[in-house]
CSV table of C-alpha atoms in Angstrom, one decimal:
chain,number,residue,atom,x,y,z
A,1,MET,CA,-0.1,0.3,-0.3
A,2,ASP,CA,0.8,3.6,-0.7
A,3,GLN,CA,0.7,5.2,2.7
A,4,ASN,CA,1.1,8.6,0.8
A,5,LYS,CA,-3.0,7.7,-0.7
A,6,ILE,CA,-4.3,7.7,2.8
A,7,PRO,CA,-6.1,10.9,2.9
A,8,GLN,CA,-4.6,13.9,5.3
A,9,ALA,CA,-8.2,13.5,7.8
A,10,THR,CA,-7.9,9.7,8.1
A,11,ALA,CA,-4.4,9.8,8.7
A,12,LYS,CA,-4.9,12.1,11.3
A,13,ARG,CA,-7.3,10.1,13.0
A,14,LEU,CA,-4.5,6.5,13.0
A,15,PRO,CA,-3.1,7.6,16.8
A,16,LEU,CA,-6.8,7.7,17.9
A,17,TYR,CA,-8.2,4.1,16.3
A,18,TYR,CA,-4.6,2.4,17.1
A,19,ARG,CA,-4.4,3.9,21.2
A,20,PHE,CA,-7.8,2.5,21.8
A,21,LEU,CA,-7.3,-0.9,19.8
A,22,ASN,CA,-4.7,-1.0,21.4
A,23,ASN,CA,-6.9,-0.8,25.0
A,24,LEU,CA,-8.9,-3.2,23.7
A,25,ASN,CA,-5.9,-5.3,23.5
A,26,GLN,CA,-4.6,-5.2,27.1
A,27,GLN,CA,-8.1,-6.5,28.0
A,28,GLY,CA,-7.8,-9.6,26.3
A,29,LYS,CA,-10.4,-8.0,23.0
A,30,ARG,CA,-10.4,-10.2,20.7
A,31,ARG,CA,-12.6,-8.5,18.1
A,32,VAL,CA,-14.1,-4.4,17.9
A,33,SER,CA,-17.5,-3.5,15.7
A,34,SER,CA,-17.2,0.0,13.6
A,35,LYS,CA,-20.1,0.7,16.2
A,36,GLU,CA,-17.7,0.2,19.7
A,37,LEU,CA,-14.7,1.8,18.4
A,38,SER,CA,-17.1,4.3,17.1
A,39,GLU,CA,-18.4,5.2,20.3
A,40,ALA,CA,-15.3,5.6,22.0
A,41,VAL,CA,-13.2,7.1,20.0
A,42,LYS,CA,-16.4,9.7,18.6
A,43,VAL,CA,-16.0,8.9,15.6
A,44,ASP,CA,-19.4,7.6,13.1
A,45,SER,CA,-19.3,4.3,11.9
A,46,ALA,CA,-19.4,5.4,8.4
A,47,THR,CA,-16.3,7.4,9.1
A,48,ILE,CA,-14.5,4.6,10.7
A,49,ARG,CA,-15.4,1.2,8.1
A,50,ARG,CA,-14.0,4.0,5.0
A,51,ASP,CA,-11.1,4.8,7.0
A,52,PHE,CA,-10.4,1.4,7.4
A,53,SER,CA,-11.5,0.5,3.9
A,54,TYR,CA,-8.3,3.3,2.5
A,55,PHE,CA,-5.9,-0.3,4.6
A,56,GLY,CA,-7.2,-2.7,3.3
A,57,ALA,CA,-10.0,-4.0,6.4
A,58,LEU,CA,-12.8,-4.2,5.7
A,59,GLY,CA,-15.3,-6.2,9.2
A,60,LYS,CA,-17.1,-8.9,8.6
A,61,LYS,CA,-20.6,-8.4,9.1
A,62,GLY,CA,-21.8,-9.7,12.7
A,63,TYR,CA,-18.1,-10.6,13.8
A,64,GLY,CA,-16.6,-6.6,13.2
A,65,TYR,CA,-12.8,-6.6,13.0
A,66,ASN,CA,-9.7,-8.5,14.2
A,67,VAL,CA,-8.0,-7.0,16.7
A,68,GLU,CA,-5.0,-8.2,17.0
A,69,TYR,CA,-4.8,-7.9,13.0
A,70,LEU,CA,-5.7,-4.0,12.8
A,71,LEU,CA,-3.1,-3.8,15.6
A,72,GLY,CA,-0.8,-5.0,13.8
A,73,PHE,CA,-0.9,-3.2,11.3
A,74,PHE,CA,-1.8,0.2,12.6
A,75,ARG,CA,2.1,-0.1,14.3
A,76,SER,CA,3.5,-1.5,11.1
A,77,THR,CA,1.9,1.8,9.7
A,78,LEU,CA,2.7,4.6,12.5
A,79,ASP,CA,5.4,2.9,13.1
A,80,GLN,CA,5.4,2.0,16.3
A,81,HIS,CA,9.3,-0.5,16.9
A,82,GLU,CA,10.6,2.9,15.7
A,83,VAL,CA,11.2,5.7,18.9
A,84,THR,CA,11.0,9.5,18.1
A,85,GLU,CA,13.2,11.7,20.2
A,86,VAL,CA,11.7,14.8,21.2
A,87,ALA,CA,12.7,17.9,23.0
A,88,LEU,CA,9.9,20.0,24.9
A,89,ILE,CA,10.7,23.9,25.4
A,90,GLY,CA,9.8,25.3,27.7
A,91,ALA,CA,8.5,24.2,31.3
A,92,GLY,CA,5.9,26.5,32.2
A,93,ASN,CA,2.5,25.2,33.1
A,94,LEU,CA,1.9,23.5,29.9
A,95,GLY,CA,5.1,22.3,29.7
A,96,THR,CA,4.6,20.5,33.0
A,97,ALA,CA,1.6,19.3,31.7
A,98,PHE,CA,3.1,17.5,29.6
A,99,LEU,CA,5.7,16.1,31.1
A,100,LYS,CA,3.9,14.6,33.4
A,101,TYR,CA,1.5,13.0,30.3
A,102,SER,CA,1.4,9.9,31.3
A,103,PHE,CA,-0.1,8.9,28.1
A,104,LEU,CA,2.5,10.3,26.5
A,105,LYS,CA,4.4,6.8,27.7
A,106,ASN,CA,2.6,4.2,25.6
A,107,ASN,CA,3.7,4.5,22.5
A,108,ASN,CA,6.3,5.2,20.2
A,109,ILE,CA,7.5,9.2,21.2
A,110,ARG,CA,10.0,10.2,24.2
A,111,ILE,CA,10.3,13.7,25.4
A,112,THR,CA,14.0,13.0,26.9
A,113,LYS,CA,14.6,16.6,27.5
A,114,ALA,CA,13.0,20.3,28.3
A,115,PHE,CA,14.2,23.3,27.7
A,116,ASP,CA,14.5,26.2,30.2
A,117,ALA,CA,15.0,30.1,30.9
A,118,ASP,CA,14.5,30.0,34.6
A,119,SER,CA,18.2,29.1,35.8
A,120,SER,CA,16.4,27.4,39.3
A,121,LYS,CA,15.3,24.6,37.0
A,122,VAL,CA,18.0,23.9,34.8
A,123,GLY,CA,19.7,20.1,36.6
A,124,LYS,CA,16.1,19.5,38.6
A,125,ASP,CA,14.0,17.1,36.4
A,126,ILE,CA,10.4,16.8,36.4
A,127,ASP,CA,9.4,13.0,36.1
A,128,GLY,CA,12.6,12.4,35.1
A,129,VAL,CA,12.2,14.7,32.2
A,130,PRO,CA,16.1,16.4,32.5
A,131,ILE,CA,15.9,21.0,32.2
A,132,PHE,CA,18.6,21.9,30.5
A,133,HIS,CA,18.8,25.7,29.6
A,134,VAL,CA,18.1,27.3,26.7
A,135,SER,CA,21.1,28.4,25.8
A,136,ASP,CA,22.6,24.6,25.9
A,137,LEU,CA,20.6,23.6,23.0
A,138,GLU,CA,23.8,24.0,20.9
A,139,GLU,CA,25.1,21.8,23.2
A,140,GLU,CA,22.2,19.7,23.9
A,141,LEU,CA,19.3,18.7,21.9
A,142,GLU,CA,22.2,16.3,19.0
A,143,ASN,CA,19.9,14.0,17.0
A,144,ILE,CA,16.1,15.9,18.4
A,145,ARG,CA,14.6,16.7,15.5
A,146,VAL,CA,10.7,17.3,16.9
A,147,VAL,CA,10.0,19.9,19.4
A,148,ILE,CA,6.8,21.0,21.3
A,149,LEU,CA,7.2,24.5,22.0
A,150,THR,CA,6.1,25.8,25.2
A,151,VAL,CA,7.5,28.8,25.8
A,152,PRO,CA,5.7,32.7,25.8
A,153,ALA,CA,4.9,34.3,22.9
A,154,SER,CA,7.1,36.3,22.8
A,155,GLU,CA,10.2,34.0,22.6
A,156,ALA,CA,8.6,31.2,19.8
A,157,GLU,CA,9.8,32.8,16.7
A,158,GLU,CA,13.0,33.4,18.0
A,159,ILE,CA,13.2,30.0,19.0
A,160,ALA,CA,12.0,28.2,16.6
A,161,GLU,CA,14.5,30.3,13.8
A,162,LYS,CA,17.5,29.1,16.4
A,163,LEU,CA,15.9,24.7,16.7
A,164,VAL,CA,15.4,24.9,13.0
A,165,ASN,CA,19.1,25.9,12.7
A,166,LEU,CA,19.9,23.1,14.6
A,167,GLY,CA,17.8,21.1,12.5
A,168,VAL,CA,14.7,20.6,14.0
A,169,ASN,CA,11.7,19.4,11.1
A,170,GLY,CA,9.1,19.2,13.2
A,171,ILE,CA,6.8,22.2,15.6
A,172,LEU,CA,3.6,21.8,17.6
A,173,ASN,CA,4.1,25.0,18.6
A,174,PHE,CA,1.5,25.6,21.9
A,175,THR,CA,2.4,29.0,22.0
A,176,PRO,CA,-0.3,31.4,20.8
A,177,ALA,CA,2.5,32.7,18.4
A,178,ARG,CA,2.1,32.5,14.5
A,179,ILE,CA,5.9,31.1,13.9
A,180,THR,CA,6.7,31.6,10.9
A,181,VAL,CA,9.7,29.0,9.2
A,182,PRO,CA,11.7,27.8,5.7
A,183,SER,CA,9.5,25.7,4.1
A,184,HIS,CA,10.5,22.2,4.7
A,185,VAL,CA,9.9,22.2,8.8
A,186,ARG,CA,6.4,21.1,9.5
A,187,VAL,CA,4.5,23.4,12.0
A,188,HIS,CA,0.9,22.0,13.7
A,189,HIS,CA,-0.2,24.4,15.7
A,190,ILE,CA,-2.3,24.5,19.2
A,191,ASP,CA,-3.8,27.3,20.4
A,192,LEU,CA,-6.1,27.5,23.3
A,193,ALA,CA,-7.3,30.9,22.5
A,194,VAL,CA,-9.1,29.8,19.3
A,195,GLU,CA,-10.4,25.8,20.3
A,196,LEU,CA,-11.9,28.0,23.1
A,197,GLN,CA,-13.9,29.7,21.0
A,198,SER,CA,-13.9,27.7,17.8
A,199,LEU,CA,-16.2,25.3,20.9
A,200,VAL,CA,-18.2,28.8,22.1
A,201,TYR,CA,-18.4,29.8,17.9
A,202,PHE,CA,-20.5,26.4,17.5
A,203,LEU,CA,-22.5,25.9,20.4
A,204,LYS,CA,-23.9,29.3,19.7
A,205,HIS,CA,-24.0,28.1,15.6
A,206,TYR,CA,-24.5,24.5,14.8
A,207,PRO,CA,-26.6,23.4,18.4
A,208,LEU,CA,-27.3,20.4,18.6
A,209,GLU,CA,-30.7,18.4,19.5
A,210,LYS,CA,-31.8,16.6,22.8
A,211,GLU,CA,-32.5,12.9,21.5
B,1,MET,CA,-26.3,35.6,5.3
B,2,ASP,CA,-27.5,32.3,6.7
B,3,GLN,CA,-24.9,30.9,9.1
B,4,ASN,CA,-26.0,27.8,8.9
B,5,LYS,CA,-24.1,27.6,5.4
B,6,ILE,CA,-20.8,28.7,6.0
B,7,PRO,CA,-19.3,25.1,6.4
B,8,GLN,CA,-17.4,24.3,9.1
B,9,ALA,CA,-13.9,23.9,8.2
B,10,THR,CA,-13.9,28.2,7.4
B,11,ALA,CA,-16.5,28.3,10.8
B,12,LYS,CA,-12.8,27.1,12.1
B,13,ARG,CA,-11.5,29.3,11.2
B,14,LEU,CA,-12.8,32.5,12.2
B,15,PRO,CA,-11.4,33.3,15.5
B,16,LEU,CA,-8.1,33.2,14.3
B,17,TYR,CA,-8.3,35.2,11.2
B,18,TYR,CA,-10.6,37.9,14.4
B,19,ARG,CA,-7.5,37.5,16.0
B,20,PHE,CA,-5.5,39.0,13.6
B,21,LEU,CA,-7.3,41.6,11.3
B,22,ASN,CA,-7.9,42.9,15.7
B,23,ASN,CA,-3.9,43.3,15.5
B,24,LEU,CA,-3.6,44.9,12.5
B,25,ASN,CA,-6.7,47.4,13.5
B,26,GLN,CA,-5.0,48.0,16.5
B,27,GLN,CA,-1.9,48.4,14.6
B,28,GLY,CA,-3.8,51.5,12.5
B,29,LYS,CA,-3.4,49.1,9.3
B,30,ARG,CA,-6.7,49.9,6.8
B,31,ARG,CA,-6.3,47.7,4.3
B,32,VAL,CA,-5.2,43.8,3.6
B,33,SER,CA,-4.5,41.9,1.0
B,34,SER,CA,-4.6,37.6,0.8
B,35,LYS,CA,-1.1,36.3,0.8
B,36,GLU,CA,-0.4,38.8,4.1
B,37,LEU,CA,-3.7,36.7,5.6
B,38,SER,CA,-2.0,33.3,5.1
B,39,GLU,CA,0.9,34.4,5.6
B,40,ALA,CA,0.5,35.3,9.3
B,41,VAL,CA,-2.5,32.7,10.0
B,42,LYS,CA,-0.7,29.8,8.0
B,43,VAL,CA,-3.5,29.3,5.5
B,44,ASP,CA,-3.3,29.6,2.0
B,45,SER,CA,-4.7,32.0,0.2
B,46,ALA,CA,-7.1,30.4,-2.2
B,47,THR,CA,-8.3,29.6,0.7
B,48,ILE,CA,-9.3,32.3,2.2
B,49,ARG,CA,-10.6,34.3,-1.0
B,50,ARG,CA,-13.1,31.2,-0.4
B,51,ASP,CA,-13.9,32.0,3.0
B,52,PHE,CA,-14.1,35.2,2.5
B,53,SER,CA,-16.5,34.8,-0.6
B,54,TYR,CA,-18.3,32.9,2.3
B,55,PHE,CA,-19.5,36.5,3.3
B,56,GLY,CA,-19.8,38.1,0.8
B,57,ALA,CA,-16.1,39.4,0.8
B,58,LEU,CA,-14.9,40.4,-2.1
B,59,GLY,CA,-10.8,41.7,-2.0
B,60,LYS,CA,-9.9,44.2,-5.0
B,61,LYS,CA,-7.4,43.5,-6.7
B,62,GLY,CA,-4.1,45.4,-6.1
B,63,TYR,CA,-6.3,46.8,-3.0
B,64,GLY,CA,-7.1,43.0,-1.2
B,65,TYR,CA,-9.6,43.4,2.0
B,66,ASN,CA,-11.1,46.9,4.2
B,67,VAL,CA,-9.6,45.8,7.2
B,68,GLU,CA,-12.8,47.4,9.7
B,69,TYR,CA,-15.2,46.1,7.2
B,70,LEU,CA,-13.9,42.4,8.0
B,71,LEU,CA,-13.3,43.1,11.9
B,72,GLY,CA,-17.0,44.7,11.9
B,73,PHE,CA,-17.9,41.5,10.5
B,74,PHE,CA,-16.5,38.7,11.7
B,75,ARG,CA,-17.6,40.8,15.5
B,76,SER,CA,-20.8,40.3,14.7
B,77,THR,CA,-20.6,36.7,12.8
B,78,LEU,CA,-18.6,35.5,16.0
B,79,ASP,CA,-20.9,37.6,19.0
B,80,GLN,CA,-17.7,40.0,19.9
B,81,HIS,CA,-19.9,42.3,21.8
B,82,GLU,CA,-22.0,39.1,23.9
B,83,VAL,CA,-19.4,38.0,27.1
B,84,THR,CA,-19.8,33.9,27.7
B,85,GLU,CA,-18.6,32.7,30.4
B,86,VAL,CA,-16.6,29.9,31.1
B,87,ALA,CA,-15.4,27.3,34.5
B,88,LEU,CA,-12.4,25.9,34.7
B,89,ILE,CA,-12.6,22.3,35.9
B,90,GLY,CA,-9.0,20.9,37.0
B,91,ALA,CA,-6.7,23.9,38.1
B,92,GLY,CA,-3.5,21.9,37.7
B,93,ASN,CA,-0.3,22.4,35.2
B,94,LEU,CA,-2.9,22.9,32.4
B,95,GLY,CA,-5.8,24.2,33.7
B,96,THR,CA,-3.4,27.3,35.2
B,97,ALA,CA,-1.4,27.6,31.6
B,98,PHE,CA,-5.2,28.2,30.2
B,99,LEU,CA,-5.9,30.8,33.2
B,100,LYS,CA,-2.5,32.0,32.9
B,101,TYR,CA,-2.9,32.4,28.8
B,102,SER,CA,-3.6,35.9,28.6
B,103,PHE,CA,-4.8,36.1,25.1
B,104,LEU,CA,-7.8,34.4,26.1
B,105,LYS,CA,-8.3,38.6,27.4
B,106,ASN,CA,-8.9,39.7,24.6
B,107,ASN,CA,-11.7,37.8,22.8
B,108,ASN,CA,-15.5,37.6,24.2
B,109,ILE,CA,-14.6,34.6,26.5
B,110,ARG,CA,-14.3,34.5,30.4
B,111,ILE,CA,-12.8,32.1,32.8
B,112,THR,CA,-14.9,33.4,35.5
B,113,LYS,CA,-14.7,31.3,37.5
B,114,ALA,CA,-12.3,27.6,38.4
B,115,PHE,CA,-13.2,24.4,40.1
B,116,ASP,CA,-10.6,21.3,42.2
B,117,ALA,CA,-10.1,19.1,44.1
B,118,ASP,CA,-7.8,20.1,46.3
B,119,SER,CA,-8.8,21.0,49.0
B,120,SER,CA,-5.6,23.9,49.7
B,121,LYS,CA,-6.1,25.6,45.8
B,122,VAL,CA,-9.3,26.6,47.2
B,123,GLY,CA,-10.5,30.1,48.6
B,124,LYS,CA,-7.2,31.2,47.0
B,125,ASP,CA,-6.9,32.8,42.8
B,126,ILE,CA,-4.7,32.3,40.0
B,127,ASP,CA,-4.2,35.9,37.2
B,128,GLY,CA,-7.9,36.3,39.2
B,129,VAL,CA,-9.9,33.6,38.5
B,130,PRO,CA,-11.3,32.8,42.5
B,131,ILE,CA,-11.2,28.3,42.7
B,132,PHE,CA,-13.5,26.8,44.6
B,133,HIS,CA,-13.9,23.0,45.4
B,134,VAL,CA,-15.4,20.4,42.7
B,135,SER,CA,-18.3,19.8,45.7
B,136,ASP,CA,-18.8,23.0,45.4
B,137,LEU,CA,-19.8,22.6,41.2
B,138,GLU,CA,-23.9,22.7,41.9
B,139,GLU,CA,-23.6,25.7,44.4
B,140,GLU,CA,-21.0,27.6,42.3
B,141,LEU,CA,-21.5,26.7,38.4
B,142,GLU,CA,-24.4,28.8,38.0
B,143,ASN,CA,-25.0,29.9,34.5
B,144,ILE,CA,-22.2,29.1,32.8
B,145,ARG,CA,-22.8,26.9,30.4
B,146,VAL,CA,-19.4,26.3,28.4
B,147,VAL,CA,-16.7,24.0,30.8
B,148,ILE,CA,-12.9,23.6,29.7
B,149,LEU,CA,-11.9,20.0,31.3
B,150,THR,CA,-8.4,19.5,32.9
B,151,VAL,CA,-9.0,17.2,35.4
B,152,PRO,CA,-7.0,13.8,35.6
B,153,ALA,CA,-8.1,11.4,32.7
B,154,SER,CA,-9.7,8.8,35.7
B,155,GLU,CA,-12.0,12.2,37.2
B,156,ALA,CA,-13.1,12.4,33.6
B,157,GLU,CA,-16.9,10.7,33.0
B,158,GLU,CA,-17.6,11.2,36.0
B,159,ILE,CA,-17.7,15.5,36.5
B,160,ALA,CA,-18.9,14.9,33.0
B,161,GLU,CA,-21.9,14.1,34.6
B,162,LYS,CA,-22.3,15.9,37.0
B,163,LEU,CA,-21.6,19.2,34.5
B,164,VAL,CA,-23.9,17.5,32.1
B,165,ASN,CA,-26.8,17.7,35.1
B,166,LEU,CA,-25.9,20.8,36.2
B,167,GLY,CA,-26.9,22.5,32.7
B,168,VAL,CA,-23.2,22.3,30.9
B,169,ASN,CA,-23.6,21.9,26.9
B,170,GLY,CA,-20.1,22.7,25.6
B,171,ILE,CA,-17.7,20.9,26.8
B,172,LEU,CA,-13.3,21.7,25.8
B,173,ASN,CA,-11.6,18.3,27.1
B,174,PHE,CA,-8.4,18.2,27.8
B,175,THR,CA,-7.9,15.8,29.1
B,176,PRO,CA,-7.3,12.2,26.9
B,177,ALA,CA,-10.7,10.3,28.8
B,178,ARG,CA,-13.3,9.9,25.4
B,179,ILE,CA,-15.6,10.7,27.7
B,180,THR,CA,-20.1,10.0,26.8
B,181,VAL,CA,-22.4,12.9,26.7
B,182,PRO,CA,-26.1,12.8,25.4
B,183,SER,CA,-26.5,13.8,21.7
B,184,HIS,CA,-27.3,18.1,23.4
B,185,VAL,CA,-23.7,18.5,24.4
B,186,ARG,CA,-21.1,19.6,22.4
B,187,VAL,CA,-17.3,18.4,22.6
B,188,HIS,CA,-14.5,18.8,21.7
B,189,HIS,CA,-11.9,17.1,22.3
B,190,ILE,CA,-8.2,18.3,21.9
B,191,ASP,CA,-5.9,14.6,23.4
B,192,LEU,CA,-2.5,16.0,23.5
B,193,ALA,CA,-0.5,12.4,22.7
B,194,VAL,CA,-2.4,12.1,20.4
B,195,GLU,CA,-0.9,16.0,18.4
B,196,LEU,CA,2.4,15.1,19.0
B,197,GLN,CA,1.9,11.2,17.2
B,198,SER,CA,-0.1,12.7,14.5
B,199,LEU,CA,3.2,15.2,13.7
B,200,VAL,CA,5.4,12.7,14.0
B,201,TYR,CA,3.3,10.2,11.7
B,202,PHE,CA,3.0,13.5,9.4
B,203,LEU,CA,6.9,14.3,9.3
B,204,LYS,CA,7.2,10.7,8.9
B,205,HIS,CA,5.2,9.9,6.2
B,206,TYR,CA,4.3,14.2,4.3
B,207,PRO,CA,8.1,15.1,3.7
B,208,LEU,CA,8.0,18.3,3.9
B,209,GLU,CA,10.4,20.3,0.8
B,210,LYS,CA,12.7,22.3,0.8
B,211,GLU,CA,12.1,25.3,-1.2
C-alpha cells in the first residue's frame, strides 16, 4: 500500500484508533465492531469503515474487525517500533503538564529533554525528564528533530529560528504566536484561545439537538 | 446571510482571522491582502479567498480587503459583543496554563471560575480567577454552560456527567479520556498525545520539501 494515498484526514485519526485498539488488546478483547469503535473514539462508523477500507481492513458483518490484525497493521503504519525523541522547549505550566501526561508513555514517542530559560529549574527533572538551560540548546539538542514549543509568545519566533538552524523539522506550537519557518519544517499549531473560541462559536451557531 | 450555510471548516478558521485582523486594526492598518493574511495565519490564500467569499467579502485586486469592514463583519459573526462565561474544571498545570493564557483576555470569553479537588487551592485565585472546590459545583456553577475540562483522566467521565446534569452544554476536553455525553452536548477534544503522535506521523509520511 502506498501510504501517500491515505487522505490526510484519515491519517490524523490513526493515532486515535491505535490507542483504543491497544487498550482493547490489553483487556484481552479479540474483536471489535465499527459501532463500538465509533462510540469509543467519537468518530461516526461510516467514517471508520471508510478509513479502514484504505488499509484493506474489511470488517465482517456480525463479527466486526479482528483486533490483533488491526493492531499489527496500525503498529507498522505508525512505526510503533521506531522511537522518536522529542524535546520540550519551555517547562512552565503547560510544559510541565506535557511532561506529566502519562499517556505519552504508552507509545513510540519519548520526551527525553526539556529546556527552560529559568536557571532555578536547570539541573532538576520533571517526571524523569532532565531540564537544561535554553542557552545550551546547541550542545544538548543533539539528534532531536521534533520539539514541543511551550515558551512565552514573545520568545516563540526567535527560539523557533534557533531550533530550525539546529536541524529541527517538526514543531508542535502551543504558543499563541504564529511562527514563520522554512518550507521543509512542519508546524502543527494548537492555540488554546482559538480552540475555546471555536467551541463557543459552534455552540451558538450549530446547536445540537436532544435525542 | 444564513450562517448555517458556512462550512464547518470555514467556521473553525473564523476566530483565527478575527484575532489577526484585530491586531492589524490596533496597529492602524487599513487594508490587507490575502497573501499577507495567508502568511500570518498559515492558511493558503485560495482557502482564505474562498472562506471570505462565503461572507460576501470580496477583495479588490491590488487593494486587498478593508480591515475595518472585515473586522465589523467578524465581530458580529463571532458575537464579540456578547461575553460567554466559562468555568475551568481542574486547576493543575494545564488548567493553570489556561488561566494565565493572556490571549484569552482579548476576546469575548471570560474564565470566571475555576474548580479543583485540592482543598489547599480553594479560596485562592490564579490571575484573578477564584478557585472553588469541585464539591461546590452545584452551588457555584450558576449559569455557566461552557467548561474547560483539565482534570485527571480517571475523573473525567464522572465530572462530565455531573456538569451535564448542571446544564453544561459545551465541554473543551483536554483530558485523554473520551467522555460520553448526551447528544445535545458538544465536546471538542484535544489530546496532547494524539497531537504529538500526529505530528510525528506526518513528518515521516508527508515530508515537506526545501524550497
